[in-house]
Amino acid sequence: MNVFAHLDQQDRHNPYTEDPTPRASEFYSAASLQGMEVPLRNWLVRDLVPSGTVTLLGGDGGTGKSLLALQLACAVATGGKWLERQVTGGGTLFVSAEDDDAELHRRLDDIVRSAGHQFSDLDRLTIRSLAGEDALLAHLDRGSGVLSPSPLFADLNARLDEEKPTLLVLDTLADLFPGNENDRAQARHFIGLLRGLAIRHDCAVILLAHPSLSGLNSGSGTSGSTGWNNSVRSRLYLERISEDGYEANPDARVLSTKKANYGRTGGEISMTWRDGVFIADPAETGLDRMARGAKAERVFIKLLRILDAQGRKVNTSGGQTYAPSVFAVHPDAEGVSKAAFRSAMETLLAQGKIRAAEHGPPSKRRQFLELVE
């Protein structure tokens, strides 16, 4: 037999040479882009939520991520603003596997009232509650570890094709994903399925998720495998504001950008829960930051003098006598937080207004803070 004919016959039965799924992609030369207009980047919310791909919105249970996402859905449906940021208006599909219809109704009532709208203004917002139902968007073959779209996924795809929305919200990952969140391959495959929806229907997809214990403790907000963070193009994290476990304002939240393939990371939006909705806090100006920093430095020096007069020493390295920790719980702290005291300490050290000097007998020398007069 001709060797090439033999190889050709083998290829006919080789699964790696066959692709039963027709592909829309094709190879092309980069030179063919010559003279073509560069496509603009499309955003649902500029620098936060890109269109045509998947954004992961994380937050611990009870933090309010479902409410925040529902507020975004209403803003898109009415062409309004979300946290004082302009959004791209259009149809919205909100799928909840956590909240029942009654709870969604109550939350929508708060949102509508706060925005000065009526329910009739939400004609471009479609809702479906899967609470108490099988909400899996995929099936998992336990033998191969391969995910395949479920009938619910097909229903969702058909609805997207019918309505052509600008935004799809899926709440939450734990209810919709059938696999192991720590399995990187399964995580990437599931996000790939959702990205396919985003590309096919030219919409933004926001997937809500809970952080893992390590993601919660570290403040990173990650969930399970790194595959989740690596697969999405944008990841946002909603969290409470606490200092050493103490929450000064239970209604305060901060939304931070943990990953942004198309923009900057590290951005934060402060907000406060009021009357059933989240309201963005007024933006802090440069003068506000300067005033806040100056106050922290002034109070730091004041408390250092008070403790020195009492014969009490504080340090820069940590432990029970760590200056920012001691000062933050002092009755005369004037509301300055531990983080603000930490920043003030570094500034004052750099300016030479305070220093770490050694104290104690030769056998037990230790460094403590003192004022530079």
mmCIF file of C-alpha atoms in Angstrom:
data_model
loop_
_atom_site.group_PDB
_atom_site.id
_atom_site.type_symbol
_atom_site.label_atom_id
_atom_site.label_comp_id
_atom_site.label_asym_id
_atom_site.label_seq_id
_atom_site.Cartn_x
_atom_site.Cartn_y
_atom_site.Cartn_z
ATOM 1 C CA MET A 1 0.000 0.000 0.000
ATOM 2 C CA ASN A 2 1.175 3.527 -0.768
ATOM 3 C CA VAL A 3 2.437 5.026 2.487
ATOM 4 C CA PHE A 4 0.633 8.310 1.900
ATOM 5 C CA ALA A 5 -2.598 6.495 1.160
ATOM 6 C CA HIS A 6 -2.103 4.543 4.369
ATOM 7 C CA LEU A 7 -1.603 7.751 6.348
ATOM 8 C CA ASP A 8 -4.640 9.279 4.691
ATOM 9 C CA GLN A 9 -6.697 6.278 5.709
ATOM 10 C CA GLN A 10 -5.460 6.613 9.308
ATOM 11 C CA ASP A 11 -6.365 10.289 9.381
ATOM 12 C CA ARG A 12 -9.939 9.460 8.461
ATOM 13 C CA HIS A 13 -10.262 7.663 11.783
ATOM 14 C CA ASN A 14 -8.107 10.017 13.851
ATOM 15 C CA PRO A 15 -10.260 12.190 16.119
ATOM 16 C CA TYR A 16 -7.532 14.852 16.228
ATOM 17 C CA THR A 17 -7.800 15.433 12.461
ATOM 18 C CA GLU A 18 -11.555 15.840 12.526
ATOM 19 C CA ASP A 19 -13.578 18.813 13.751
ATOM 20 C CA PRO A 20 -17.292 18.001 13.795
ATOM 21 C CA THR A 21 -18.132 21.590 14.826
ATOM 22 C CA PRO A 22 -18.024 24.149 11.999
ATOM 23 C CA ARG A 23 -15.789 27.087 12.907
ATOM 24 C CA ALA A 24 -16.367 30.715 12.009
ATOM 25 C CA SER A 25 -12.711 31.615 12.517
ATOM 26 C CA GLU A 26 -10.056 31.391 9.814
ATOM 27 C CA PHE A 27 -6.380 32.190 9.356
ATOM 28 C CA TYR A 28 -5.552 35.549 7.781
ATOM 29 C CA SER A 29 -2.535 37.764 7.182
ATOM 30 C CA ALA A 30 -2.051 40.777 9.436
ATOM 31 C CA ALA A 31 -1.091 42.685 6.281
ATOM 32 C CA SER A 32 -4.729 42.486 5.212
ATOM 33 C CA LEU A 33 -5.543 45.014 7.957
ATOM 34 C CA GLN A 34 -3.711 47.706 6.017
ATOM 35 C CA GLY A 35 -6.015 50.665 5.478
ATOM 36 C CA MET A 36 -8.838 49.211 7.571
ATOM 37 C CA GLU A 37 -10.390 51.355 10.297
ATOM 38 C CA VAL A 38 -9.381 50.247 13.778
ATOM 39 C CA PRO A 39 -12.555 49.123 15.624
ATOM 40 C CA LEU A 40 -13.470 51.058 18.743
ATOM 41 C CA ARG A 41 -13.595 49.320 22.096
ATOM 42 C CA ASN A 42 -17.216 48.975 23.217
ATOM 43 C CA TRP A 43 -18.109 49.375 26.884
ATOM 44 C CA LEU A 44 -21.244 48.772 28.891
ATOM 45 C CA VAL A 45 -19.678 50.860 31.698
ATOM 46 C CA ARG A 46 -16.445 52.516 30.627
ATOM 47 C CA ASP A 47 -13.297 51.063 32.245
ATOM 48 C CA LEU A 48 -15.418 48.663 34.337
ATOM 49 C CA VAL A 49 -17.620 46.419 32.194
ATOM 50 C CA PRO A 50 -16.573 45.750 28.574
ATOM 51 C CA SER A 51 -19.112 44.605 25.987
ATOM 52 C CA GLY A 52 -18.809 41.358 24.049
ATOM 53 C CA THR A 53 -17.101 39.430 26.846
ATOM 54 C CA VAL A 54 -17.488 38.182 30.432
ATOM 55 C CA THR A 55 -17.034 40.224 33.617
ATOM 56 C CA LEU A 56 -16.868 38.481 36.986
ATOM 57 C CA LEU A 57 -18.483 40.386 39.867
ATOM 58 C CA GLY A 58 -17.474 38.887 43.196
ATOM 59 C CA GLY A 59 -18.558 39.527 46.748
ATOM 60 C CA ASP A 60 -19.205 37.650 49.957
ATOM 61 C CA GLY A 61 -22.743 36.532 50.714
ATOM 62 C CA GLY A 62 -24.872 39.401 51.987
ATOM 63 C CA THR A 63 -22.534 42.085 50.686
ATOM 64 C CA GLY A 64 -25.067 43.224 48.089
ATOM 65 C CA LYS A 65 -23.642 42.166 44.723
ATOM 66 C CA SER A 66 -27.034 40.921 43.488
ATOM 67 C CA LEU A 67 -28.635 44.267 44.354
ATOM 68 C CA LEU A 68 -25.775 46.160 42.711
ATOM 69 C CA ALA A 69 -26.093 44.058 39.552
ATOM 70 C CA LEU A 70 -29.862 44.571 39.494
ATOM 71 C CA GLN A 71 -29.312 48.324 39.770
ATOM 72 C CA LEU A 72 -27.002 48.103 36.750
ATOM 73 C CA ALA A 73 -29.609 46.101 34.831
ATOM 74 C CA CYS A 74 -32.207 48.802 35.523
ATOM 75 C CA ALA A 75 -29.811 51.577 34.530
ATOM 76 C CA VAL A 76 -29.087 49.864 31.202
ATOM 77 C CA ALA A 77 -32.783 49.208 30.561
ATOM 78 C CA THR A 78 -33.701 52.850 31.208
ATOM 79 C CA GLY A 79 -30.596 54.456 29.737
ATOM 80 C CA GLY A 80 -29.753 55.972 33.121
ATOM 81 C CA LYS A 81 -26.629 56.037 35.285
ATOM 82 C CA TRP A 82 -25.099 53.449 37.579
ATOM 83 C CA LEU A 83 -23.074 54.692 40.550
ATOM 84 C CA GLU A 84 -23.014 58.076 38.793
ATOM 85 C CA ARG A 85 -21.424 56.501 35.709
ATOM 86 C CA GLN A 86 -22.988 56.549 32.283
ATOM 87 C CA VAL A 87 -23.960 53.153 30.880
ATOM 88 C CA THR A 88 -24.793 51.939 27.393
ATOM 89 C CA GLY A 89 -28.559 51.663 27.193
ATOM 90 C CA GLY A 90 -30.392 48.688 25.755
ATOM 91 C CA GLY A 91 -32.222 45.517 26.582
ATOM 92 C CA THR A 92 -31.228 43.557 29.672
ATOM 93 C CA LEU A 93 -31.728 39.937 30.681
ATOM 94 C CA PHE A 94 -31.361 39.224 34.409
ATOM 95 C CA VAL A 95 -31.263 35.560 35.439
ATOM 96 C CA SER A 96 -31.272 34.849 39.178
ATOM 97 C CA ALA A 97 -30.814 31.431 40.706
ATOM 98 C CA GLU A 98 -30.773 32.842 44.255
ATOM 99 C CA ASP A 99 -33.684 35.248 44.659
ATOM 100 C CA ASP A 100 -37.325 34.336 44.096
ATOM 101 C CA ASP A 101 -39.794 36.554 42.239
ATOM 102 C CA ALA A 102 -41.077 38.198 45.415
ATOM 103 C CA GLU A 103 -37.580 39.260 46.509
ATOM 104 C CA LEU A 104 -36.746 40.558 43.021
ATOM 105 C CA HIS A 105 -40.018 42.521 43.089
ATOM 106 C CA ARG A 106 -39.136 44.115 46.426
ATOM 107 C CA ARG A 107 -35.659 45.092 45.273
ATOM 108 C CA LEU A 108 -36.936 46.475 42.000
ATOM 109 C CA ASP A 109 -39.478 48.563 43.901
ATOM 110 C CA ASP A 110 -36.649 50.212 45.876
ATOM 111 C CA ILE A 111 -34.609 50.790 42.712
ATOM 112 C CA VAL A 112 -37.530 52.235 40.749
ATOM 113 C CA ARG A 113 -38.488 54.567 43.589
ATOM 114 C CA SER A 114 -34.899 55.745 44.118
ATOM 115 C CA ALA A 115 -34.418 56.497 40.409
ATOM 116 C CA GLY A 116 -37.746 58.273 40.097
ATOM 117 C CA HIS A 117 -39.055 55.728 37.595
ATOM 118 C CA GLN A 118 -42.109 53.510 37.325
ATOM 119 C CA PHE A 119 -42.253 49.796 36.636
ATOM 120 C CA SER A 120 -43.600 50.622 33.190
ATOM 121 C CA ASP A 121 -40.201 52.195 32.417
ATOM 122 C CA LEU A 122 -38.576 48.756 32.723
ATOM 123 C CA ASP A 123 -40.054 47.310 29.531
ATOM 124 C CA ARG A 124 -36.537 46.487 28.278
ATOM 125 C CA LEU A 125 -35.650 44.484 31.397
ATOM 126 C CA THR A 126 -36.483 40.759 31.259
ATOM 127 C CA ILE A 127 -36.189 38.756 34.473
ATOM 128 C CA ARG A 128 -36.205 35.062 35.218
ATOM 129 C CA SER A 129 -35.974 33.529 38.674
ATOM 130 C CA LEU A 130 -34.595 29.990 38.844
ATOM 131 C CA ALA A 131 -34.778 29.822 42.637
ATOM 132 C CA GLY A 132 -35.642 26.261 43.649
ATOM 133 C CA GLU A 133 -35.096 24.914 40.121
ATOM 134 C CA ASP A 134 -32.255 23.152 38.341
ATOM 135 C CA ALA A 135 -30.225 26.176 37.259
ATOM 136 C CA LEU A 136 -27.221 24.451 35.690
ATOM 137 C CA LEU A 137 -26.138 25.963 32.382
ATOM 138 C CA ALA A 138 -23.972 22.958 31.555
ATOM 139 C CA HIS A 139 -23.662 19.237 32.194
ATOM 140 C CA LEU A 140 -20.421 17.627 33.320
ATOM 141 C CA ASP A 141 -19.166 14.290 32.043
ATOM 142 C CA ARG A 142 -17.547 12.954 35.207
ATOM 143 C CA GLY A 143 -15.389 10.572 33.226
ATOM 144 C CA SER A 144 -13.814 13.034 30.805
ATOM 145 C CA GLY A 145 -14.355 16.241 32.778
ATOM 146 C CA VAL A 146 -15.875 17.839 29.668
ATOM 147 C CA LEU A 147 -18.725 20.350 29.950
ATOM 148 C CA SER A 148 -21.598 20.443 27.503
ATOM 149 C CA PRO A 149 -24.405 23.043 27.278
ATOM 150 C CA SER A 150 -27.595 22.134 29.130
ATOM 151 C CA PRO A 151 -31.173 22.594 27.855
ATOM 152 C CA LEU A 152 -31.337 25.736 30.026
ATOM 153 C CA PHE A 153 -28.293 27.092 28.187
ATOM 154 C CA ALA A 154 -30.116 26.459 24.906
ATOM 155 C CA ASP A 155 -33.187 28.310 26.244
ATOM 156 C CA LEU A 156 -30.974 31.216 27.273
ATOM 157 C CA ASN A 157 -29.271 31.290 23.892
ATOM 158 C CA ALA A 158 -32.653 31.353 22.135
ATOM 159 C CA ARG A 159 -33.908 34.165 24.363
ATOM 160 C CA LEU A 160 -30.784 36.197 23.670
ATOM 161 C CA ASP A 161 -31.273 35.643 19.966
ATOM 162 C CA GLU A 162 -34.857 36.830 20.259
ATOM 163 C CA GLU A 163 -34.318 39.911 22.448
ATOM 164 C CA LYS A 164 -30.765 40.902 21.427
ATOM 165 C CA PRO A 165 -30.011 42.571 24.797
ATOM 166 C CA THR A 166 -27.062 44.767 25.664
ATOM 167 C CA LEU A 167 -26.497 43.048 29.010
ATOM 168 C CA LEU A 168 -26.904 39.552 30.441
ATOM 169 C CA VAL A 169 -26.580 39.111 34.225
ATOM 170 C CA LEU A 170 -26.150 35.610 35.679
ATOM 171 C CA ASP A 171 -26.560 35.190 39.435
ATOM 172 C CA THR A 172 -24.640 33.166 40.695
ATOM 173 C CA LEU A 173 -21.763 30.931 39.637
ATOM 174 C CA ALA A 174 -22.318 28.374 42.415
ATOM 175 C CA ASP A 175 -25.847 27.653 41.128
ATOM 176 C CA LEU A 176 -25.084 27.693 37.397
ATOM 177 C CA PHE A 177 -21.790 25.780 37.219
ATOM 178 C CA PRO A 178 -21.886 21.958 37.576
ATOM 179 C CA GLY A 179 -18.178 21.270 38.038
ATOM 180 C CA ASN A 180 -15.392 21.740 40.532
ATOM 181 C CA GLU A 181 -14.549 25.429 41.017
ATOM 182 C CA ASN A 182 -10.960 24.433 41.794
ATOM 183 C CA ASP A 183 -10.553 22.713 38.417
ATOM 184 C CA ARG A 184 -8.850 25.178 36.088
ATOM 185 C CA ALA A 185 -9.832 23.395 32.877
ATOM 186 C CA GLN A 186 -13.504 23.284 33.867
ATOM 187 C CA ALA A 187 -13.421 26.942 34.935
ATOM 188 C CA ARG A 188 -11.935 28.027 31.608
ATOM 189 C CA HIS A 189 -14.388 25.877 29.653
ATOM 190 C CA PHE A 190 -17.398 27.338 31.466
ATOM 191 C CA ILE A 191 -16.226 30.915 30.949
ATOM 192 C CA GLY A 192 -15.617 29.962 27.318
ATOM 193 C CA LEU A 193 -19.263 28.943 26.975
ATOM 194 C CA LEU A 194 -20.390 32.276 28.405
ATOM 195 C CA ARG A 195 -17.935 34.218 26.268
ATOM 196 C CA GLY A 196 -19.420 32.460 23.264
ATOM 197 C CA LEU A 197 -22.816 33.917 24.226
ATOM 198 C CA ALA A 198 -21.299 37.376 24.656
ATOM 199 C CA ILE A 199 -19.622 37.275 21.241
ATOM 200 C CA ARG A 200 -22.506 35.622 19.415
ATOM 201 C CA HIS A 201 -25.074 38.091 20.743
ATOM 202 C CA ASP A 202 -22.772 41.121 21.040
ATOM 203 C CA CYS A 203 -23.600 41.790 24.671
ATOM 204 C CA ALA A 204 -21.856 42.168 28.001
ATOM 205 C CA VAL A 205 -22.130 39.173 30.340
ATOM 206 C CA ILE A 206 -21.771 39.682 34.084
ATOM 207 C CA LEU A 207 -21.353 36.556 36.181
ATOM 208 C CA LEU A 208 -21.800 36.934 39.939
ATOM 209 C CA ALA A 209 -19.678 34.774 42.236
ATOM 210 C CA HIS A 210 -18.703 34.259 45.862
ATOM 211 C CA PRO A 211 -15.012 34.403 46.809
ATOM 212 C CA SER A 212 -13.228 31.409 48.272
ATOM 213 C CA LEU A 213 -12.168 31.508 51.928
ATOM 214 C CA SER A 214 -8.615 32.421 50.928
ATOM 215 C CA GLY A 215 -9.903 35.064 48.501
ATOM 216 C CA LEU A 216 -12.064 36.499 51.255
ATOM 217 C CA ASN A 217 -9.294 36.575 53.862
ATOM 218 C CA SER A 218 -6.699 38.024 51.507
ATOM 219 C CA GLY A 219 -9.042 40.639 50.077
ATOM 220 C CA SER A 220 -8.285 39.469 46.531
ATOM 221 C CA GLY A 221 -11.845 38.201 46.042
ATOM 222 C CA THR A 222 -10.691 35.219 43.988
ATOM 223 C CA SER A 223 -12.821 32.093 43.776
ATOM 224 C CA GLY A 224 -11.443 28.568 43.536
ATOM 225 C CA SER A 225 -9.042 28.040 40.659
ATOM 226 C CA THR A 226 -7.019 30.840 39.099
ATOM 227 C CA GLY A 227 -8.805 29.804 35.906
ATOM 228 C CA TRP A 228 -11.745 32.060 36.802
ATOM 229 C CA ASN A 229 -9.620 35.174 37.157
ATOM 230 C CA ASN A 230 -7.454 34.328 34.149
ATOM 231 C CA SER A 231 -10.371 33.566 31.817
ATOM 232 C CA VAL A 232 -12.486 36.684 32.305
ATOM 233 C CA ARG A 233 -11.489 40.024 30.793
ATOM 234 C CA SER A 234 -12.674 42.065 33.779
ATOM 235 C CA ARG A 235 -13.142 41.226 37.458
ATOM 236 C CA LEU A 236 -14.824 43.458 40.010
ATOM 237 C CA TYR A 237 -15.077 42.868 43.749
ATOM 238 C CA LEU A 238 -17.627 44.306 46.163
ATOM 239 C CA GLU A 239 -16.703 44.280 49.840
ATOM 240 C CA ARG A 240 -17.498 45.786 53.200
ATOM 241 C CA ILE A 241 -15.106 48.250 54.838
ATOM 242 C CA SER A 242 -13.627 46.886 58.035
ATOM 243 C CA GLU A 243 -10.510 47.448 60.095
ATOM 244 C CA ASP A 244 -9.229 44.416 61.999
ATOM 245 C CA GLY A 245 -12.710 42.910 61.892
ATOM 246 C CA TYR A 246 -14.432 46.102 63.047
ATOM 247 C CA GLU A 247 -16.980 47.598 60.657
ATOM 248 C CA ALA A 248 -17.437 51.284 61.481
ATOM 249 C CA ASN A 249 -20.284 51.732 58.979
ATOM 250 C CA PRO A 250 -22.239 48.546 58.154
ATOM 251 C CA ASP A 251 -23.838 50.320 55.171
ATOM 252 C CA ALA A 252 -20.546 51.285 53.489
ATOM 253 C CA ARG A 253 -19.156 49.302 50.554
ATOM 254 C CA VAL A 254 -16.329 49.633 48.054
ATOM 255 C CA LEU A 255 -16.286 48.240 44.514
ATOM 256 C CA SER A 256 -12.724 47.642 43.338
ATOM 257 C CA THR A 257 -11.312 46.679 39.949
ATOM 258 C CA LYS A 258 -9.233 43.537 40.505
ATOM 259 C CA LYS A 259 -8.611 42.792 36.835
ATOM 260 C CA ALA A 260 -9.062 44.861 33.688
ATOM 261 C CA ASN A 261 -7.584 43.585 30.430
ATOM 262 C CA TYR A 262 -8.734 46.727 28.659
ATOM 263 C CA GLY A 263 -8.066 49.327 31.328
ATOM 264 C CA ARG A 264 -6.505 50.075 34.695
ATOM 265 C CA THR A 265 -6.739 47.921 37.798
ATOM 266 C CA GLY A 266 -6.857 49.249 41.336
ATOM 267 C CA GLY A 267 -9.732 51.671 40.861
ATOM 268 C CA GLU A 268 -12.290 51.944 43.648
ATOM 269 C CA ILE A 269 -15.845 53.240 43.911
ATOM 270 C CA SER A 270 -17.112 53.976 47.409
ATOM 271 C CA MET A 271 -20.827 53.671 48.026
ATOM 272 C CA THR A 272 -23.384 53.543 50.820
ATOM 273 C CA TRP A 273 -26.578 51.511 51.144
ATOM 274 C CA ARG A 274 -29.543 53.840 51.658
ATOM 275 C CA ASP A 275 -33.241 52.970 51.558
ATOM 276 C CA GLY A 276 -32.741 49.707 49.701
ATOM 277 C CA VAL A 277 -30.197 50.805 47.061
ATOM 278 C CA PHE A 278 -26.503 51.638 46.776
ATOM 279 C CA ILE A 279 -25.652 55.315 46.298
ATOM 280 C CA ALA A 280 -22.189 56.362 45.115
ATOM 281 C CA ASP A 281 -20.339 58.501 47.633
ATOM 282 C CA PRO A 282 -19.196 61.961 46.488
ATOM 283 C CA ALA A 283 -15.863 61.758 44.696
ATOM 284 C CA GLU A 284 -12.929 62.755 46.879
ATOM 285 C CA THR A 285 -10.933 65.701 45.524
ATOM 286 C CA GLY A 286 -7.212 66.256 45.833
ATOM 287 C CA LEU A 287 -7.868 68.865 48.511
ATOM 288 C CA ASP A 288 -10.000 66.364 50.442
ATOM 289 C CA ARG A 289 -7.151 63.824 50.390
ATOM 290 C CA MET A 290 -4.651 66.464 51.493
ATOM 291 C CA ALA A 291 -6.906 67.564 54.344
ATOM 292 C CA ARG A 292 -7.506 63.973 55.442
ATOM 293 C CA GLY A 293 -3.779 63.235 55.349
ATOM 294 C CA ALA A 294 -2.939 66.401 57.266
ATOM 295 C CA LYS A 295 -5.468 65.519 59.957
ATOM 296 C CA ALA A 296 -4.044 61.999 60.338
ATOM 297 C CA GLU A 297 -0.515 63.401 60.681
ATOM 298 C CA ARG A 298 -1.639 65.990 63.240
ATOM 299 C CA VAL A 299 -3.482 63.410 65.360
ATOM 300 C CA PHE A 300 -0.562 60.963 65.071
ATOM 301 C CA ILE A 301 1.839 63.536 66.537
ATOM 302 C CA LYS A 302 -0.694 64.507 69.216
ATOM 303 C CA LEU A 303 -1.139 60.909 70.368
ATOM 304 C CA LEU A 304 2.590 60.227 70.247
ATOM 305 C CA ARG A 305 3.092 63.145 72.657
ATOM 306 C CA ILE A 306 0.275 61.920 74.952
ATOM 307 C CA LEU A 307 1.641 58.383 75.172
ATOM 308 C CA ASP A 308 5.213 59.608 75.615
ATOM 309 C CA ALA A 309 4.093 61.750 78.566
ATOM 310 C CA GLN A 310 2.512 58.610 80.059
ATOM 311 C CA GLY A 311 5.730 56.666 79.587
ATOM 312 C CA ARG A 312 4.187 54.392 76.979
ATOM 313 C CA LYS A 313 6.187 53.443 73.915
ATOM 314 C CA VAL A 314 4.981 52.531 70.423
ATOM 315 C CA ASN A 315 6.847 51.101 67.446
ATOM 316 C CA THR A 316 6.800 50.867 63.652
ATOM 317 C CA SER A 317 7.194 47.102 63.303
ATOM 318 C CA GLY A 318 3.982 45.584 64.664
ATOM 319 C CA GLY A 319 2.765 43.698 67.696
ATOM 320 C CA GLN A 320 0.809 45.029 70.653
ATOM 321 C CA THR A 321 2.694 48.345 70.630
ATOM 322 C CA TYR A 322 2.352 48.998 66.894
ATOM 323 C CA ALA A 323 1.627 52.726 66.685
ATOM 324 C CA PRO A 324 -1.226 52.714 64.095
ATOM 325 C CA SER A 325 -3.049 49.940 66.015
ATOM 326 C CA VAL A 326 -2.659 51.646 69.391
ATOM 327 C CA PHE A 327 -3.643 55.067 68.052
ATOM 328 C CA ALA A 328 -6.716 53.833 66.145
ATOM 329 C CA VAL A 329 -8.430 52.654 69.358
ATOM 330 C CA HIS A 330 -7.372 55.639 71.473
ATOM 331 C CA PRO A 331 -10.253 57.840 72.758
ATOM 332 C CA ASP A 332 -8.586 60.883 71.171
ATOM 333 C CA ALA A 333 -8.155 59.308 67.711
ATOM 334 C CA GLU A 334 -10.717 61.747 66.242
ATOM 335 C CA GLY A 335 -12.087 59.062 63.950
ATOM 336 C CA VAL A 336 -8.782 58.431 62.156
ATOM 337 C CA SER A 337 -8.481 54.792 61.019
ATOM 338 C CA LYS A 338 -5.567 52.433 61.432
ATOM 339 C CA ALA A 339 -4.858 52.609 57.701
ATOM 340 C CA ALA A 340 -4.765 56.410 57.818
ATOM 341 C CA PHE A 341 -2.418 56.330 60.821
ATOM 342 C CA ARG A 342 -0.178 53.877 58.966
ATOM 343 C CA SER A 343 0.029 56.232 55.997
ATOM 344 C CA ALA A 344 0.638 59.205 58.279
ATOM 345 C CA MET A 345 3.444 57.368 60.074
ATOM 346 C CA GLU A 346 5.235 56.640 56.795
ATOM 347 C CA THR A 347 4.873 60.278 55.720
ATOM 348 C CA LEU A 348 6.155 61.615 59.042
ATOM 349 C CA LEU A 349 9.105 59.215 58.995
ATOM 350 C CA ALA A 350 9.988 60.290 55.459
ATOM 351 C CA GLN A 351 9.761 63.962 56.478
ATOM 352 C CA GLY A 352 12.006 63.373 59.481
ATOM 353 C CA LYS A 353 9.390 64.606 61.955
ATOM 354 C CA ILE A 354 9.462 61.281 63.834
ATOM 355 C CA ARG A 355 12.069 58.543 64.040
ATOM 356 C CA ALA A 356 12.588 55.042 65.372
ATOM 357 C CA ALA A 357 15.188 55.220 68.177
ATOM 358 C CA GLU A 358 16.612 52.441 70.336
ATOM 359 C CA HIS A 359 15.633 52.295 73.989
ATOM 360 C CA GLY A 360 16.236 49.956 76.911
ATOM 361 C CA PRO A 361 19.247 48.236 78.495
ATOM 362 C CA PRO A 362 22.073 46.931 76.247
ATOM 363 C CA SER A 363 20.792 43.357 76.555
ATOM 364 C CA LYS A 364 17.244 44.254 75.469
ATOM 365 C CA ARG A 365 17.507 47.136 73.056
ATOM 366 C CA ARG A 366 14.306 47.839 71.158
ATOM 367 C CA GLN A 367 13.259 50.497 68.670
ATOM 368 C CA PHE A 368 10.424 52.847 69.573
ATOM 369 C CA LEU A 369 9.009 55.945 67.939
ATOM 370 C CA GLU A 370 9.903 59.395 69.158
ATOM 371 C CA LEU A 371 9.363 62.953 67.971
ATOM 372 C CA VAL A 372 12.191 64.850 66.341
ATOM 373 C CA GLU A 373 12.124 68.239 68.076
#
